[in-house]
Amino acid sequence: MAKRKPKLAVWKFASCDGCQLSLLDCEDELMAVADTVEIANFLEASRRVTKGPYDLSLVEGSITTPHDAERIRQVRRLSKYLVTIGACATSGGIQALRNFKDVKDFIRIVYATPDYISTLDKSTAISEHVKVDFELRGCPINKRQLLEVISAFLGGRRPNTPAHSVCVECKLRGTVCVMVAHGTPCLGPVTHAGCGAICPAYARGCYGCFGPMETPNTASLSDWLIGLGASEGEIARTFHGFNAWADEFRQAGDLNEKKQDDQS
Amino acid sequence: MAEESNNLPSVTYTLEREHLHQLFDVLTGKGYRLLGPAVRDGAIVYDELTAPSDLPVGWTDEQDGGRYRLKKRADDAVFGFVVGPHSWKKFLHPPALRLWQLRREGDGFTVIQEEAESPKYAFIGVRACELHAIAIQDKVFLESKYIDPMYKIRREGCFIVAVNCGQAGGTCFCVSMNTGPRATSGFDLALTEAMEGERHYFVVEVGSPAGADALSEISHRESQADEETTAERIVADTARQMGREMDATGIKELLYRNYEHPRWNDVASRCLTCANCTMVCPTCFCATVEDVTDLAGDTAERWRKWDSCFTLDFSYVHGGSVRATTKDRYRQWMTHKLATWFDQFGSSGCVGCGRCITWCPVAIDITEEVRAIRETESKKDSAGD
Ligand code: SF4
Ligand code: SF4
Ligand code: SF4
Ligand code: SF4
């Protein structure tokens, strides 16, 4: 008897769809994915939806509305194994910048009829609402890593997604360090690996899209960036980016902001 | 492979700069893949070479803690720089290497081994500290009970053209570690570059029969006494220019006595645990093994990748990492380089190349850390403690 194919579902919360697109972007591998799993719910790819429960749920996006806070609980109930994909789902995303201010102020500025808007005052990670089995980092996620997570799930093994610095990836590919050789500020030493060190390979500093690495020393790096000529305000804005609400980056940004305020 | 010999050769030869290309041609003709320094992305890296024009002619580097800058020279020196972010280990002990594959076949599977042919590397421009680093990795990979076949296949049949340094870098301390700036063994040919007025030539030492054989096919002649003296002077001048210094006397005991020194906390406050130092170090050999499977579950591959004692996974055993703090990890790195290495392999694990200092994003300096520990000890001593 043929083994039942595991059912895969892809869910979207507050997000830009970029991470789901990474799955669609796996052109060559998509057929293999479709061969090995039943794509039971993936609205970005097909309107056909098969009812749950699902063996593997990939969740994109953060929780920003009361409705979504309820919906993620349903998704959890329907899912055997739940993987969050991307910065929004794992740390609240760029939209978590609202968390630092009063969201009502934004609503007043943006919407003609603010009364129609029902939103939470914070954008939060999926793990703040339900149990998450695995978090895949990135803004957007790396498609090789996504395939690795799916393959590992199917093979019943742990995915290889190291939590060390981006620097290790730089060195493995032989990229010349942009901070040391060009004096370009780079968040690579405090950022979680996974992208393959794309930015330094194009002579740019790392923006920290994969969020904090396993043991980020943001204070030491901040001191060094000041020495390279960056201001506290600039450093604060760098940490308060796609992963602003990830603990270590939030605190590093806050600290630099405070230093800047103390000076003025 | 170059033969070990500690005697300085009595005869040296002179190779004119304009004939350097013959060395490239002869080695290429013998089937070697030429690798050596080349300018890329604002640094001098190790890459494929085809002709002397691929070398960083007229370039140099300025180095300090956490800082490297490529600079134009006032002359056309071919080897007028020191070591950069790459080391030869990237060829001998590649950063990522597939060890084997498994393919499912019916109810069983077949094992597919990786290629077993020597890549026949010729390394052009290996510095004295790097020769020592290669000798250290030879010890690690080839001279213990367990021989690494992947290293062996790359190392065997390797042709080494060494270069005696004509200047020292801002983070060099080979003199302190007794590994340079003169190449004394482990090469097939060793060059000292000399530029005097209009003259531009190399004084060549032969280190092996393979070196002698290659040289015999290149225009050269016995050096004159003044050329030999010039070459000697150049290397002696370099030895006086070391950018860094490390007092290595009793270093093993010094570190063993100071496992609980407060300096470890101090360096831990600065260290990013980014692992750059171990990645650039020419002797660090640690690797991890990753097993990957494909979606269909029909093939599996085992990969070996450089790893570092600065990652948490490195010391992960069931339930957690043994070296959880930054202090634990920095101390592991430095005591391995300068102390436990002696017990494990009979030599220092540091050759004084300075890479870990230059390429540490926050300029942590192994020579400074040793000095800080040594100084507090000598203060204690003089206080009669
Ligand atoms: S470029 Fe950035 S990520 Fe790469 S090694 Fe340098 S600091 Fe690390
Ligand atoms: S420890 Fe530093 S100076 Fe010593 S060999 Fe390694 S990289 Fe070079
Ligand atoms: S210092 Fe660390 S990475 Fe280097 S060889 Fe020792 S344990 Fe391995
Ligand atoms: S010593 Fe420097 S290069 Fe090494 S892990 Fe610490 S910060 Fe990174």
XYZ file of C-alpha atoms and ligand atoms in Angstrom:
681
model
C 0.000 0.000 0.000
C 1.318 3.412 -0.899
C 2.227 5.579 2.041
C -0.052 8.554 2.560
C 1.673 11.722 1.493
C 2.116 14.200 4.343
C -0.170 17.201 4.010
C 1.492 20.590 3.763
C -0.257 23.875 4.511
C 1.078 27.386 4.070
C -0.504 30.179 6.119
C -0.213 33.889 5.816
C -0.489 36.478 8.586
C 0.799 40.085 8.546
C 3.569 39.855 5.964
C 4.662 40.782 2.468
C 4.369 37.252 0.965
C 8.085 37.216 0.196
C 8.736 34.095 2.224
C 5.922 32.123 0.590
C 7.326 33.278 -2.713
C 10.589 31.597 -1.770
C 8.684 28.333 -1.921
C 7.221 29.163 -5.322
C 10.677 30.252 -6.323
C 11.942 26.689 -5.892
C 11.058 26.111 -9.541
C 13.320 23.126 -10.033
C 12.461 21.550 -6.728
C 8.747 22.324 -6.650
C 7.868 19.194 -8.595
C 9.792 17.120 -6.077
C 7.984 18.898 -3.271
C 4.652 18.182 -4.948
C 5.711 14.549 -5.365
C 6.541 14.053 -1.743
C 3.902 16.091 0.020
C 0.304 16.920 -0.697
C 0.068 20.678 -0.947
C -3.199 20.890 0.892
C -3.442 24.582 1.553
C -1.297 27.138 -0.248
C -3.467 29.988 -1.499
C -0.571 31.766 -3.108
C -0.181 28.771 -5.430
C -3.662 27.294 -5.738
C -7.249 27.998 -4.721
C -7.828 24.317 -4.050
C -7.877 23.723 -0.336
C -7.999 20.346 1.337
C -9.364 20.205 4.845
C -7.034 19.708 7.807
C -5.477 18.378 9.907
C -2.091 19.037 8.322
C 1.187 17.294 8.940
C 3.344 20.329 8.306
C 2.256 23.955 8.506
C 4.489 26.754 7.302
C 3.436 30.013 8.873
C 4.383 33.366 7.403
C 3.669 36.718 9.028
C 3.200 38.220 12.452
C 0.144 38.637 14.632
C -1.238 42.177 14.448
C -5.013 41.856 14.822
C -7.370 40.194 17.307
C -8.727 38.118 14.424
C -5.282 36.765 13.556
C -4.541 36.062 17.201
C -7.553 33.746 17.123
C -6.774 32.296 13.668
C -3.244 31.213 14.650
C -4.725 29.137 17.461
C -6.885 27.328 14.915
C -3.878 26.767 12.700
C -2.020 25.316 15.652
C -4.904 22.989 16.444
C -4.941 21.770 12.848
C -1.168 21.273 12.572
C 0.974 18.418 13.737
C 4.224 20.269 13.127
C 4.301 24.050 12.883
C 7.229 25.917 11.355
C 7.378 29.700 11.226
C 9.079 31.122 8.164
C 10.696 34.531 8.076
C 11.371 37.530 10.286
C 7.692 38.540 10.624
C 6.658 35.168 11.978
C 9.711 34.672 14.169
C 10.159 38.174 15.587
C 7.282 40.412 14.484
C 8.883 41.761 11.309
C 9.419 45.327 10.156
C 5.827 46.112 11.173
C 6.953 45.628 14.781
C 8.326 49.156 14.557
C 4.820 50.139 15.682
C 5.645 48.478 19.007
C 7.962 51.338 19.875
C 5.252 54.002 19.425
C 1.550 54.437 19.982
C -0.205 52.570 17.176
C -3.228 54.902 17.387
C -1.062 57.770 16.186
C -0.188 55.807 13.055
C -3.798 54.849 12.436
C -4.877 58.483 12.643
C -2.243 59.512 10.125
C -2.796 56.689 7.653
C -6.529 55.980 7.597
C -9.360 58.356 6.705
C -11.738 56.546 9.032
C -9.669 55.221 11.930
C -12.752 53.755 13.602
C -12.891 50.952 11.014
C -9.438 49.722 11.990
C -9.227 46.915 14.459
C -5.646 46.214 15.311
C -3.436 45.177 18.217
C -0.999 47.704 19.599
C 1.913 45.345 18.967
C 3.078 43.151 16.095
C 4.308 39.926 17.622
C 5.944 36.646 16.693
C 3.896 33.486 16.309
C 5.719 31.949 19.262
C 4.211 34.585 21.549
C 0.808 33.062 20.783
C 1.194 29.337 20.200
C 3.824 26.625 20.506
C 6.178 26.655 17.520
C 8.104 23.531 16.544
C 10.764 25.201 14.469
C 11.627 28.771 13.478
C 13.259 29.504 10.140
C 14.903 32.901 10.053
C 15.329 35.462 7.310
C 13.791 38.428 5.538
C 13.104 36.748 3.273
C 13.985 33.165 4.132
C 16.594 31.411 2.062
C 15.046 28.878 -0.307
C 17.801 26.323 0.220
C 17.122 26.474 3.932
C 13.407 26.093 3.336
C 13.987 22.940 1.294
C 16.339 21.730 4.002
C 13.639 22.205 6.639
C 11.064 20.344 4.527
C 13.535 17.560 3.674
C 14.524 17.230 7.312
C 10.880 17.100 8.359
C 10.198 14.365 5.801
C 13.329 12.464 6.770
C 12.564 12.759 10.462
C 15.837 14.516 11.240
C 16.913 17.886 12.601
C 17.423 20.551 9.933
C 20.947 21.911 9.455
C 20.399 25.601 10.100
C 23.356 26.739 12.201
C 22.791 29.596 14.663
C 26.351 30.938 14.501
C 27.352 34.270 12.943
C 27.102 35.300 9.301
C 30.898 35.737 9.469
C 31.318 31.970 9.312
C 29.432 31.927 6.010
C 31.584 34.782 4.730
C 34.718 32.877 5.564
C 33.449 29.599 4.127
C 32.826 31.249 0.788
C 36.085 33.223 0.924
C 34.463 36.659 0.929
C 36.753 39.499 1.985
C 35.419 41.040 5.205
C 33.832 44.388 4.323
C 34.226 45.728 7.835
C 37.944 44.986 8.123
C 38.971 45.645 4.523
C 36.609 48.490 3.579
C 35.539 49.961 6.912
C 31.884 49.255 6.054
C 29.642 48.737 9.126
C 28.337 45.165 9.195
C 25.931 43.344 11.531
C 27.273 39.948 10.428
C 29.086 39.136 13.676
C 25.852 39.359 15.700
C 23.520 37.996 13.032
C 22.223 34.448 12.614
C 23.640 32.613 9.613
C 21.443 31.304 6.819
C 21.559 33.760 3.947
C 24.977 32.545 2.804
C 26.461 36.009 3.499
C 24.946 37.581 0.393
C 25.416 41.234 1.327
C 29.141 41.068 2.132
C 29.610 39.113 -1.110
C 28.285 42.230 -2.864
C 30.531 44.492 -0.757
C 27.714 45.643 1.534
C 27.424 45.300 5.266
C 24.959 42.781 6.717
C 21.581 44.302 7.712
C 20.742 41.614 10.229
C 17.743 40.197 8.320
C 18.197 36.812 9.960
C 17.987 38.280 13.452
C 20.306 37.698 16.393
C 22.791 34.820 16.303
C 23.096 32.408 19.226
C 25.240 34.625 21.475
C 25.219 38.148 20.026
C 27.534 40.681 21.669
C 25.722 43.766 20.412
C 27.398 46.084 22.933
C 30.902 45.309 21.729
C 29.909 45.582 18.081
C 28.134 48.906 18.751
C 31.317 50.299 20.315
C 33.257 49.240 17.265
C 30.739 50.761 14.839
C 31.063 54.082 16.660
C 34.795 53.814 16.052
C 34.081 53.284 12.347
C 32.235 56.586 12.328
C 28.595 55.528 12.777
C 26.422 57.557 15.144
C 24.348 56.058 17.960
C 21.222 57.034 16.051
C 22.369 55.156 12.968
C 23.255 52.092 15.001
C 19.878 52.225 16.757
C 18.078 52.343 13.416
C 20.142 49.423 12.113
C 19.199 47.197 15.037
C 15.599 48.382 14.841
C 15.081 46.939 11.368
C 13.440 43.711 10.177
C 14.084 42.046 13.510
C 13.513 45.065 15.739
C 11.354 43.077 18.159
C 13.830 40.225 18.598
C 15.026 40.679 22.184
C 18.731 41.269 21.628
C 18.259 43.624 18.679
C 15.486 45.534 20.425
C 17.652 46.084 23.489
C 20.711 47.036 21.421
C 18.639 49.570 19.495
C 17.079 50.946 22.676
C 20.474 51.320 24.311
C 21.919 53.220 21.380
C 18.819 55.390 21.203
C 19.170 56.213 24.861
C 22.836 57.113 24.411
C 21.877 59.387 21.539
C 19.174 61.080 23.641
C 21.578 61.501 26.547
C 23.934 63.358 24.258
C 21.397 65.799 22.904
C 56.139 17.103 -1.709
C 59.002 19.204 -0.442
C 61.511 17.362 1.693
C 62.385 18.546 5.157
C 65.861 19.994 5.558
C 67.021 22.483 8.080
C 70.332 23.242 6.448
C 70.438 26.420 4.467
C 71.512 25.556 0.948
C 74.994 26.683 0.121
C 74.263 27.589 -3.486
C 71.661 30.135 -4.503
C 70.566 31.077 -7.969
C 69.372 34.246 -9.593
C 66.198 34.445 -11.624
C 65.562 37.717 -13.434
C 62.139 39.270 -12.949
C 61.536 39.135 -16.711
C 61.939 35.335 -16.571
C 59.445 34.761 -13.762
C 56.823 33.750 -16.295
C 58.970 30.747 -17.184
C 58.350 29.348 -13.727
C 54.615 29.615 -14.376
C 54.968 28.039 -17.812
C 57.134 25.165 -16.594
C 54.824 24.334 -13.692
C 51.759 24.590 -15.897
C 53.510 22.334 -18.407
C 54.082 19.766 -15.679
C 50.354 19.643 -15.081
C 50.167 21.756 -11.932
C 47.227 23.966 -11.062
C 48.770 27.278 -10.065
C 47.401 29.024 -6.995
C 48.602 32.154 -5.307
C 48.010 35.756 -4.308
C 45.734 37.965 -6.410
C 43.891 41.214 -5.795
C 40.176 40.774 -5.250
C 37.539 42.901 -3.473
C 40.012 45.192 -1.795
C 42.364 42.541 -0.481
C 45.034 40.090 -1.555
C 43.463 36.641 -1.565
C 44.594 33.235 -2.824
C 43.148 32.308 -6.168
C 43.866 30.558 -9.469
C 46.801 32.040 -11.375
C 47.817 31.714 -14.990
C 50.665 34.203 -15.379
C 52.787 36.533 -13.212
C 50.516 39.383 -14.313
C 47.778 37.797 -12.147
C 49.928 38.464 -9.081
C 49.431 41.671 -7.037
C 52.236 43.499 -8.874
C 52.697 46.969 -7.376
C 50.256 46.384 -4.507
C 50.743 46.210 -0.791
C 48.647 45.953 2.353
C 48.412 47.964 5.557
C 47.313 45.929 8.520
C 46.386 46.545 12.108
C 43.899 45.097 14.582
C 40.530 44.828 12.811
C 41.843 46.792 9.863
C 43.202 45.905 6.412
C 43.749 48.280 3.520
C 45.033 47.536 0.054
C 47.488 50.193 -1.123
C 49.412 50.991 -4.289
C 53.157 50.732 -3.949
C 55.639 53.175 -5.390
C 57.365 50.297 -7.211
C 56.499 47.177 -9.183
C 57.316 44.631 -6.522
C 55.668 41.288 -7.229
C 55.503 40.071 -3.622
C 55.502 43.404 -1.785
C 52.793 42.522 0.725
C 52.215 39.984 3.484
C 49.490 37.450 4.242
C 45.806 38.244 3.647
C 42.442 36.832 4.689
C 42.948 33.485 2.942
C 45.415 30.780 3.810
C 46.496 27.657 1.936
C 44.254 25.571 4.133
C 41.378 26.590 1.880
C 42.931 24.285 -0.742
C 44.335 21.535 1.482
C 41.449 21.407 3.955
C 38.563 22.925 1.945
C 35.896 24.944 3.791
C 33.101 22.678 2.584
C 33.650 19.222 1.198
C 31.307 16.377 0.316
C 32.720 13.197 1.791
C 30.349 10.710 0.177
C 26.832 10.147 -1.086
C 24.335 7.374 -0.613
C 21.801 6.517 -3.251
C 18.761 4.388 -2.539
C 18.461 1.365 -4.794
C 15.521 -0.946 -4.252
C 15.703 -2.091 -0.672
C 19.349 -1.165 -0.282
C 21.649 1.659 -1.208
C 24.985 2.315 -2.884
C 27.809 4.418 -1.561
C 29.370 6.900 -3.938
C 32.866 7.914 -2.892
C 34.379 11.248 -3.836
C 37.147 11.580 -6.406
C 40.523 10.193 -5.359
C 42.861 11.973 -7.753
C 45.495 14.467 -6.670
C 44.562 17.976 -7.825
C 48.301 18.709 -8.295
C 48.461 22.100 -6.709
C 51.402 24.462 -7.100
C 51.319 27.143 -4.418
C 53.103 30.323 -5.486
C 54.243 32.737 -2.793
C 54.010 30.739 0.425
C 55.437 32.677 3.365
C 57.656 31.220 6.086
C 54.885 31.326 8.720
C 52.615 29.557 6.265
C 55.141 26.781 5.638
C 55.103 26.206 9.378
C 51.312 26.255 9.385
C 51.228 23.640 6.608
C 53.736 21.508 8.537
C 51.466 21.786 11.592
C 48.410 20.705 9.628
C 50.455 17.852 8.116
C 51.027 16.710 11.658
C 47.325 16.944 12.458
C 46.025 15.247 9.340
C 48.818 12.916 8.235
C 50.973 12.017 11.177
C 48.599 10.600 13.712
C 46.896 7.258 13.966
C 44.082 8.553 11.781
C 45.072 9.848 8.404
C 42.746 12.192 6.631
C 42.454 10.935 3.048
C 40.942 14.195 1.793
C 43.890 16.214 3.065
C 46.408 13.583 1.933
C 45.235 13.553 -1.659
C 45.533 17.339 -1.860
C 48.784 17.631 0.020
C 50.681 14.921 -1.840
C 52.267 16.070 -5.016
C 51.891 19.683 -3.962
C 54.623 21.972 -5.344
C 55.568 24.868 -3.087
C 57.221 28.081 -4.187
C 58.036 29.959 -1.002
C 58.765 33.669 -0.760
C 60.978 35.192 1.909
C 59.195 38.272 3.151
C 60.629 41.578 1.958
C 58.629 43.481 4.546
C 56.637 42.645 7.649
C 52.978 43.451 8.164
C 51.414 45.468 10.950
C 50.185 42.359 12.761
C 53.061 39.966 11.978
C 55.026 38.328 14.801
C 56.749 35.347 13.185
C 60.044 36.354 14.795
C 58.480 35.856 18.239
C 57.174 32.443 17.218
C 60.404 31.464 15.506
C 58.658 30.739 12.210
C 60.003 33.446 9.901
C 60.509 35.652 8.025
C 62.932 33.280 6.270
C 61.672 30.030 4.781
C 63.922 27.288 6.083
C 62.183 24.075 5.092
C 59.096 22.614 3.505
C 59.459 24.229 0.066
C 60.535 23.163 -3.387
C 61.829 26.591 -4.343
C 62.181 29.718 -2.223
C 62.479 33.201 -3.681
C 63.765 36.448 -2.237
C 62.698 39.407 -4.305
C 65.300 42.138 -4.783
C 64.956 45.545 -6.455
C 68.032 47.694 -6.789
C 67.950 50.666 -9.097
C 67.044 49.254 -12.504
C 67.616 45.681 -11.405
C 64.727 43.442 -10.389
C 65.488 39.795 -9.666
C 64.873 36.861 -7.349
C 67.457 34.966 -5.379
C 66.341 31.339 -5.498
C 67.019 28.498 -3.068
C 66.282 24.930 -4.018
C 64.558 22.821 -1.391
C 63.858 19.531 -3.148
C 64.659 17.451 -6.234
C 61.337 18.568 -7.730
C 62.418 22.174 -7.189
C 65.794 21.534 -8.800
C 64.079 19.869 -11.719
C 61.728 22.799 -12.292
C 64.539 25.331 -11.962
C 66.627 23.454 -14.524
C 64.040 24.317 -17.162
C 64.070 28.047 -16.357
C 66.674 30.681 -17.307
C 68.820 31.161 -14.233
C 72.416 31.357 -13.089
C 74.368 31.034 -9.881
C 73.961 34.146 -7.747
C 76.820 36.558 -7.314
C 78.050 37.259 -3.813
C 76.483 40.727 -3.746
C 73.083 39.366 -4.761
C 73.235 36.852 -1.949
C 74.189 39.596 0.496
C 71.311 41.736 -0.713
C 68.869 38.872 -0.198
C 70.219 38.267 3.306
C 69.888 41.930 4.154
C 66.298 42.107 2.905
C 65.178 39.266 5.158
C 67.147 40.622 8.112
C 65.466 44.020 7.670
C 62.072 42.350 7.615
C 62.833 40.586 10.867
C 63.324 43.976 12.492
C 59.964 45.340 11.263
C 57.539 43.022 13.062
C 54.270 44.839 13.750
C 53.593 42.700 16.829
C 55.598 40.844 19.387
C 54.762 38.010 21.759
C 56.917 36.743 24.568
C 56.467 33.007 24.128
C 58.723 31.809 26.924
C 56.950 29.313 29.124
C 53.702 30.250 27.425
C 52.059 26.897 28.013
C 52.699 27.002 31.739
C 51.708 30.666 31.874
C 48.262 29.900 30.464
C 47.817 26.715 32.492
C 48.515 28.732 35.623
C 45.939 31.344 34.664
C 42.719 29.559 33.837
C 40.897 31.843 36.231
C 42.572 35.094 35.322
C 40.229 38.166 35.288
C 41.509 39.041 31.822
C 39.313 36.282 30.363
C 36.254 38.245 31.490
C 37.662 41.388 29.993
C 38.262 39.840 26.582
C 34.874 38.127 26.769
C 33.222 41.529 27.049
C 34.765 42.470 23.700
C 34.661 39.139 21.850
C 31.754 38.664 19.435
C 32.072 34.852 19.246
C 31.931 35.411 15.502
C 34.620 32.766 14.776
C 36.551 34.868 12.272
C 39.818 34.250 14.104
C 39.563 30.475 13.817
C 38.425 30.617 10.192
C 41.405 32.735 9.094
C 43.941 30.906 11.249
C 46.105 28.732 8.999
C 46.454 26.003 11.637
C 42.873 25.726 12.968
C 41.561 22.478 11.595
C 38.194 21.893 13.241
C 35.289 20.775 11.116
C 31.752 19.618 11.617
C 29.910 16.960 9.694
C 26.462 17.569 8.226
C 24.206 14.910 6.825
C 21.658 16.058 4.303
C 18.872 14.175 2.587
C 16.866 15.215 -0.437
C 13.114 15.730 -0.548
C 12.368 12.347 -2.030
C 14.589 10.606 0.497
C 16.482 8.880 -2.321
C 19.923 10.359 -1.734
C 21.860 11.365 1.313
C 25.105 13.274 1.416
C 27.684 13.783 4.115
C 29.443 17.145 4.102
C 32.366 18.341 6.111
C 32.481 22.059 6.893
C 34.883 24.251 8.820
C 33.693 24.711 12.349
C 35.003 26.718 15.244
C 35.257 26.439 19.008
C 33.422 29.793 19.085
C 30.082 28.227 18.099
C 27.689 26.728 20.629
C 27.153 23.614 18.524
C 30.868 22.878 18.708
C 30.698 21.772 22.331
C 27.077 20.636 22.311
C 26.488 17.386 24.074
C 23.132 16.027 25.083
C 21.319 18.799 26.886
C 23.549 21.763 26.200
C 26.889 23.270 25.283
C 29.869 22.598 27.477
C 31.389 25.989 26.682
C 28.328 28.121 27.191
C 29.983 31.470 27.910
C 32.116 33.662 25.685
C 34.837 33.463 28.295
C 34.889 29.651 28.007
C 35.166 29.879 24.260
C 37.811 32.552 23.978
C 39.862 30.752 26.605
C 39.507 27.488 24.680
C 40.731 29.132 21.486
C 43.734 30.868 22.991
C 44.828 28.052 25.250
C 44.504 25.606 22.388
C 46.671 27.754 20.128
C 49.340 28.483 22.723
C 49.242 25.727 25.335
C 47.285 22.511 24.810
C 48.590 22.321 21.234
C 52.054 21.565 22.670
C 50.649 18.593 24.553
C 48.582 17.443 21.610
C 50.969 17.946 18.693
C 54.337 18.879 20.178
C 54.458 22.472 18.945
C 52.723 25.812 19.238
C 49.448 26.049 17.352
C 50.240 29.659 16.506
C 52.782 30.614 13.860
C 52.541 34.375 14.360
C 50.920 35.202 11.012
C 48.729 37.897 12.585
C 45.565 36.970 10.668
C 43.419 36.558 13.760
C 44.378 40.085 14.821
C 43.730 41.775 11.479
C 40.504 39.912 10.705
C 38.928 40.097 14.142
C 36.126 42.602 13.525
C 36.815 44.186 16.935
C 40.624 43.947 16.898
C 41.115 41.405 19.651
C 44.839 40.781 19.666
C 46.282 37.476 20.846
C 49.626 39.152 21.611
C 47.889 41.764 23.783
C 45.913 39.130 25.647
C 49.073 37.172 26.431
C 50.828 40.361 27.503
C 47.974 41.334 29.818
C 48.100 37.979 31.581
C 51.880 37.938 31.766
C 52.073 41.465 33.126
C 49.729 40.865 36.036
C 51.764 37.790 36.905
C 55.036 39.638 36.896
C 53.457 42.411 38.971
C 52.321 39.798 41.459
C 55.845 38.356 41.476
C 57.501 41.679 42.064
C 55.001 42.407 44.834
C 56.410 39.297 46.463
C 53.145 37.432 46.065
S 31.746 41.103 6.142
Fe 30.445 41.187 7.947
S 29.614 39.118 8.068
Fe 31.394 39.004 6.751
S 33.118 38.475 8.089
Fe 33.039 40.700 7.924
S 31.863 41.359 9.702
Fe 31.442 39.184 9.378
S 46.585 32.229 16.179
Fe 46.487 34.091 14.916
S 48.598 34.732 14.613
Fe 48.631 32.631 15.364
S 48.715 31.385 13.508
Fe 46.554 31.586 14.040
S 45.836 33.374 12.904
Fe 48.079 33.418 12.880
S 41.400 26.883 18.384
Fe 39.318 26.100 18.242
S 38.841 25.960 16.053
Fe 41.081 26.202 16.272
S 41.839 24.110 16.237
Fe 41.531 24.689 18.377
S 39.486 23.983 18.925
Fe 39.657 24.006 16.694
S 38.360 37.032 19.019
Fe 37.579 38.415 17.446
S 37.429 37.152 15.601
Fe 37.615 35.771 17.328
S 35.509 35.248 17.875
Fe 36.124 36.992 19.165
S 35.467 38.807 18.047
Fe 35.422 37.105 16.596
